[in-house]
XYZ file of C-alpha atoms in Angstrom:
300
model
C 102.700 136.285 83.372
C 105.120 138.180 85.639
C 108.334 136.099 86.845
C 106.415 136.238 90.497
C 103.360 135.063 89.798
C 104.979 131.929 87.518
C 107.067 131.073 90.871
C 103.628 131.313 92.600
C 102.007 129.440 90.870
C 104.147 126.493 90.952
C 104.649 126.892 94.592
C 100.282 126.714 95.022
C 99.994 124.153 92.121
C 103.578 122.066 94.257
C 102.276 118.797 95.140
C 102.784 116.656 98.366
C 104.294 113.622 99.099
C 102.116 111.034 101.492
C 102.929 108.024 102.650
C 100.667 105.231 101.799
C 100.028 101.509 102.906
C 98.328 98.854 100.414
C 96.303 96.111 102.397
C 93.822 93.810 101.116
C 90.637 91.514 102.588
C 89.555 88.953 100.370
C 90.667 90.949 97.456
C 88.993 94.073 98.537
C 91.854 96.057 98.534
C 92.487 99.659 100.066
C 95.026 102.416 100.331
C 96.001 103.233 103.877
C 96.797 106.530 104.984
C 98.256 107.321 108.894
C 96.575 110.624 109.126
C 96.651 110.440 113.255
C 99.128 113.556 113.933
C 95.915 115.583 112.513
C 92.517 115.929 111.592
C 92.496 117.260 108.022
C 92.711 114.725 106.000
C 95.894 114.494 103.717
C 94.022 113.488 100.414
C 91.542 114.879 99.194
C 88.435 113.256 97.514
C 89.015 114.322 93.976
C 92.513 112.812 94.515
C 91.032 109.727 95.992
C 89.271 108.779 92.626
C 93.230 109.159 90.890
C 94.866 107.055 93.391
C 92.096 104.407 93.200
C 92.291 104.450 89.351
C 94.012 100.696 88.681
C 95.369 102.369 85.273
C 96.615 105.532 86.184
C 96.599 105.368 89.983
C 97.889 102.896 92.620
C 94.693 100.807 92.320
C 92.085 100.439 95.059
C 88.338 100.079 96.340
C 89.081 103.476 98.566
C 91.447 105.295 100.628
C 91.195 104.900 104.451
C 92.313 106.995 107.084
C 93.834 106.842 110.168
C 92.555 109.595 112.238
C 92.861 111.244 115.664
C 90.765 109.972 118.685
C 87.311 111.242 119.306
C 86.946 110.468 122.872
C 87.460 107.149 124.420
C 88.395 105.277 121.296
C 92.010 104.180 120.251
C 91.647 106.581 116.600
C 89.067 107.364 114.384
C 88.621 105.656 110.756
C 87.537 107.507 107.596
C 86.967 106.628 104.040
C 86.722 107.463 100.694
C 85.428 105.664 97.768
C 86.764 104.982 94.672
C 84.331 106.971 93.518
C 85.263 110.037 95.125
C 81.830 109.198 97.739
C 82.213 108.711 102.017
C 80.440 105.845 103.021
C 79.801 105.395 106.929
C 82.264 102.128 107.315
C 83.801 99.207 105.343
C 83.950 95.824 106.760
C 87.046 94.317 105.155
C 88.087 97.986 105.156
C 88.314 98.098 109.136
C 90.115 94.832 109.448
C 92.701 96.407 107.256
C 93.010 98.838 108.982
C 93.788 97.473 112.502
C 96.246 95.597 110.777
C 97.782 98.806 109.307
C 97.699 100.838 112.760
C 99.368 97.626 114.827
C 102.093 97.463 112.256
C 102.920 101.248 112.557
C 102.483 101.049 115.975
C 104.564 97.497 116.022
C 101.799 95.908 118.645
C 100.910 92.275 118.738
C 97.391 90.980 118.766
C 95.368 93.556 120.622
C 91.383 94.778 120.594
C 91.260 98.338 119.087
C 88.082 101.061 119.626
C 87.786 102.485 116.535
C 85.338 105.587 115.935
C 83.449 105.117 112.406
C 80.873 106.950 110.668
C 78.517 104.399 111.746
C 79.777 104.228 115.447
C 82.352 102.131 117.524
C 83.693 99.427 116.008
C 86.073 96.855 117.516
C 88.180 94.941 115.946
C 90.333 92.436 117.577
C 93.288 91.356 116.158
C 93.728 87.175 116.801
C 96.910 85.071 117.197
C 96.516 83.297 113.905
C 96.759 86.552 111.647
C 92.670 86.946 111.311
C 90.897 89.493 112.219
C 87.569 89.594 114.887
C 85.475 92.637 114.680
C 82.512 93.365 116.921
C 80.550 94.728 114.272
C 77.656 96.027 117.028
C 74.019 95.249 116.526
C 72.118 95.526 113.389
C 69.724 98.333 112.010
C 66.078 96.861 111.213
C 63.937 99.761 110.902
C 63.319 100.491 107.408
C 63.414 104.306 107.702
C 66.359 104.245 109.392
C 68.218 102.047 106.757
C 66.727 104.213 104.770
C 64.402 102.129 102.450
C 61.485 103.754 101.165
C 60.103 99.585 100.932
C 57.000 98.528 102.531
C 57.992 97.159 105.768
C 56.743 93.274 105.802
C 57.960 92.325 109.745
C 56.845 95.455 111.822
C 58.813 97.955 110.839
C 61.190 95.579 109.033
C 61.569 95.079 105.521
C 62.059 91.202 104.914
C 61.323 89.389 101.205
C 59.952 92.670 100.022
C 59.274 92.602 95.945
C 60.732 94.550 93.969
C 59.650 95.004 90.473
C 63.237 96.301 88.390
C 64.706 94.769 85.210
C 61.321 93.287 84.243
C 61.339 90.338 87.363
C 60.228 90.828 90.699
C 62.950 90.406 93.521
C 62.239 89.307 97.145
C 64.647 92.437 99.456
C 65.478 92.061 102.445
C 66.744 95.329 104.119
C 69.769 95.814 106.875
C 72.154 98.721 107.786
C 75.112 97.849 109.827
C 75.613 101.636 109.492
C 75.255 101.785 105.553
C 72.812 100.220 103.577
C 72.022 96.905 102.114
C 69.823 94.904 99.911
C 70.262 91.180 100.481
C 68.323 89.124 97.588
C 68.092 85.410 98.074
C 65.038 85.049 95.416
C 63.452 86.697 92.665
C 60.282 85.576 90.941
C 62.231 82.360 89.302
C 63.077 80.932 92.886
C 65.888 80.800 94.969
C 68.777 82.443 93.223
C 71.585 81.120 91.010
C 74.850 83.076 90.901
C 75.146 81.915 87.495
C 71.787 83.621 86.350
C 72.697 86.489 87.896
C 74.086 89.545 85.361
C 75.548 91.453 88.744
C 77.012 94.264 85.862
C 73.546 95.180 84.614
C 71.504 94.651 87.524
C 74.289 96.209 90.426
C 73.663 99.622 89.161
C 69.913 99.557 89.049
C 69.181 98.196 92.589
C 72.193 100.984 93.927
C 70.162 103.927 92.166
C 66.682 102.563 92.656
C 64.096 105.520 93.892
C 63.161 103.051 96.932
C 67.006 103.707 98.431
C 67.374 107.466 99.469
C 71.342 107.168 100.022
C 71.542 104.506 97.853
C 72.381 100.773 98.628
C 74.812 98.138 98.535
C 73.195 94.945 97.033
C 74.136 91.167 97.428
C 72.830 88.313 95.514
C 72.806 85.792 97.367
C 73.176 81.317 96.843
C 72.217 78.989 99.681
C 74.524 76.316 99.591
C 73.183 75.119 102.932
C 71.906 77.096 106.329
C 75.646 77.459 107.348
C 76.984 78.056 104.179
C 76.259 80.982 101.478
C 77.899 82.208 98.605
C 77.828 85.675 97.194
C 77.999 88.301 94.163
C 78.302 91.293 95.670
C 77.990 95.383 94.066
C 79.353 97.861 96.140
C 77.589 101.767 96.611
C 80.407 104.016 95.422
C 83.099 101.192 94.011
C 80.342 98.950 91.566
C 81.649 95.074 91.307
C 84.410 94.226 94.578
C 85.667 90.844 95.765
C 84.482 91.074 98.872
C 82.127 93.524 101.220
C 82.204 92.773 104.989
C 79.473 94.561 106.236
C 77.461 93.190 103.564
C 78.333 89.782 104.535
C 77.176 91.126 107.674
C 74.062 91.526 106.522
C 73.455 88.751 104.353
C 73.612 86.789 107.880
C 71.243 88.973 109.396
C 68.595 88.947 106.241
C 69.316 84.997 105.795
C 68.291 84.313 109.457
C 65.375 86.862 109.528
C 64.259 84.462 106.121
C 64.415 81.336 107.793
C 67.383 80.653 105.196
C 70.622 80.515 107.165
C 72.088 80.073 111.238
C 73.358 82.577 113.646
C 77.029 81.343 112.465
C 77.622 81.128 108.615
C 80.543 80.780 106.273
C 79.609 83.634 103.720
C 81.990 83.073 100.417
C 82.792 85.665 98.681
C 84.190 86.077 95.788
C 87.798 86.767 97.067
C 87.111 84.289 99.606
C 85.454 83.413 102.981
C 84.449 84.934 105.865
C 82.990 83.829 108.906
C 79.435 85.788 110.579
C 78.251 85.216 113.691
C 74.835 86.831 114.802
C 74.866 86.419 118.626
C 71.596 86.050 120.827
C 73.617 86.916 124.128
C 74.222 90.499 122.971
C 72.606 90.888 119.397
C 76.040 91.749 118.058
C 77.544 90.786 114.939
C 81.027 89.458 114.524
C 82.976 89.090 111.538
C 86.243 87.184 111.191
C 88.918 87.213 108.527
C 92.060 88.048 107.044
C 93.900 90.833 105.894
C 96.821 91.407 104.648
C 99.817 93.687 103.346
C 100.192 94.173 99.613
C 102.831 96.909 99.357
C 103.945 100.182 101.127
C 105.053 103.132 99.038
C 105.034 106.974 98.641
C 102.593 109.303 96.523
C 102.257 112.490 95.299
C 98.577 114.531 95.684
């Protein structure tokens, strides 16, 4: 190789540095990227999967970005998995990142429009360091979900069965702009998060035939109607701490079951978080923390 084309290829192969943020919800922890000077995004997916990589990387469930403003909205939020994958929104993702953009932007508790990949979001940023997010209303409709499952309440899919790893599971379906399967019972009764193998059986309810995108899945333990604990696998990341539009959803499916109240305390496994299902508006709203980890600087 010619002495030019060695100095060009170091100056195409010359990596950049980016600024990063580390938050966490409930041990659902992100990378944070201010990408609002311009739409492109500043890393890529293949160099998502690296940074996510807890050997060889920073360590994350996926890296979320700042972006411009789409209209009237205060910026616009995108993500990528760990897996390299773009899912329409992350619950304990979003409250991170409010708490990311009001530290940049050193503001005090405030309500932020944020433009998703499932819509607007709101979250509202609360005296006491938590985190309020008008999650907007629910998706019902199985095809819209999408589910490919035999709609049980109209066009609804509640306590569906499922035949997979030689039991039959009772699914209830619900987007809140990505999908879910919320399982309460399978054809031994109401769960037991101790029965449950979430390793073996995560994978085959997120690839399952009956889930065109593929789905998010919760197993689900009534403790009582206001209270629910949760093993959750994640579309994309496998086996997280904590999902917050899943516990979103859990809410929704509990209360279309008869199992759970408009307001529950969903724990998780990196702790709880607080759903509210309102009749006034038919909104959800999600409450909890998030919090700084570390800031630092990467190369991609």
């Amino acid at each position: 190789m010619k002495l030019a084309e060695q100095r060009s290829a170091k100056t195409t192969c010359q990596a950049t540095a980016v600024e990063f943020t580390k938050y966490q919800g409930l041990g659902n922890d992100f990378i944070l990227v201010d990408n609002r000077h311009q739409d492109e995004l500043l890393v890529s997916a293949e160099a998502a999967i690296k940074l996510c990589d807890r050997n060889f990387g920073i360590g994350g469930d996926g890296v979320i970005f700042a972006l411009p403003p789409k209209g009237d909205v205060d910026y616009t939020m995108r993500i990528y998995n760990s897996d390299g994958s773009e899912p329409e929104m992350c619950g304990n993702g979003i409250r991170c990142l409010a708490r990311f953009v009001a530290e940049k932007d050193n503001q005090g508790p405030k309500q932020y429009k944020v433009l998703t990949g499932a819509g607007l979001i709101q979250p509202d940023l609360l005296e006491d360091g938590q985190v309020c997010v008008d999650m907007g209303e629910p998706i019902l409709q199985a095809d819209r979900i999408p589910t490919t499952l035999t709609p049980t309440q109209g066009s609804t899919v509640v306590q569906a069965p499922l035949q997979l790893a030689g039991q039959e599971w009772l699914v209830s379906c619900v987007s809140m702009g990505n999908p879910h399967a919320v399982v309460f019972a399978n054809s031994n009764g109401n769960l037991q998060l101790s029965d449950i193998d979430i390793r073996a059986l995560g994978p085959q309810f997120e690839t399952n035939s009956v889930f065109p995108k593929k789905t998010n899945t919760h197993f689900v333990q009534i403790l009582d109607k206001g209270h629910v604990k949760v093993s959750v696998w994640e579309r994309g990341a496998g086996q997280t701490l904590a999902c917050g539009t899943g516990a979103c959803a859990i809410v929704v499916a509990g209360v279309l079951e008869g199992k759970t109240d408009r307001k529950c305390q969903v724990d998780l496994p990196g702790g709880p978080l607080v759903i509210e299902w309102r009749e006034s508006d038919n909104h959800i709203y999600m409450t909890g923390p998030a919090e700084l980890a570390f800031r630092g600087v990467t190369e991609v």
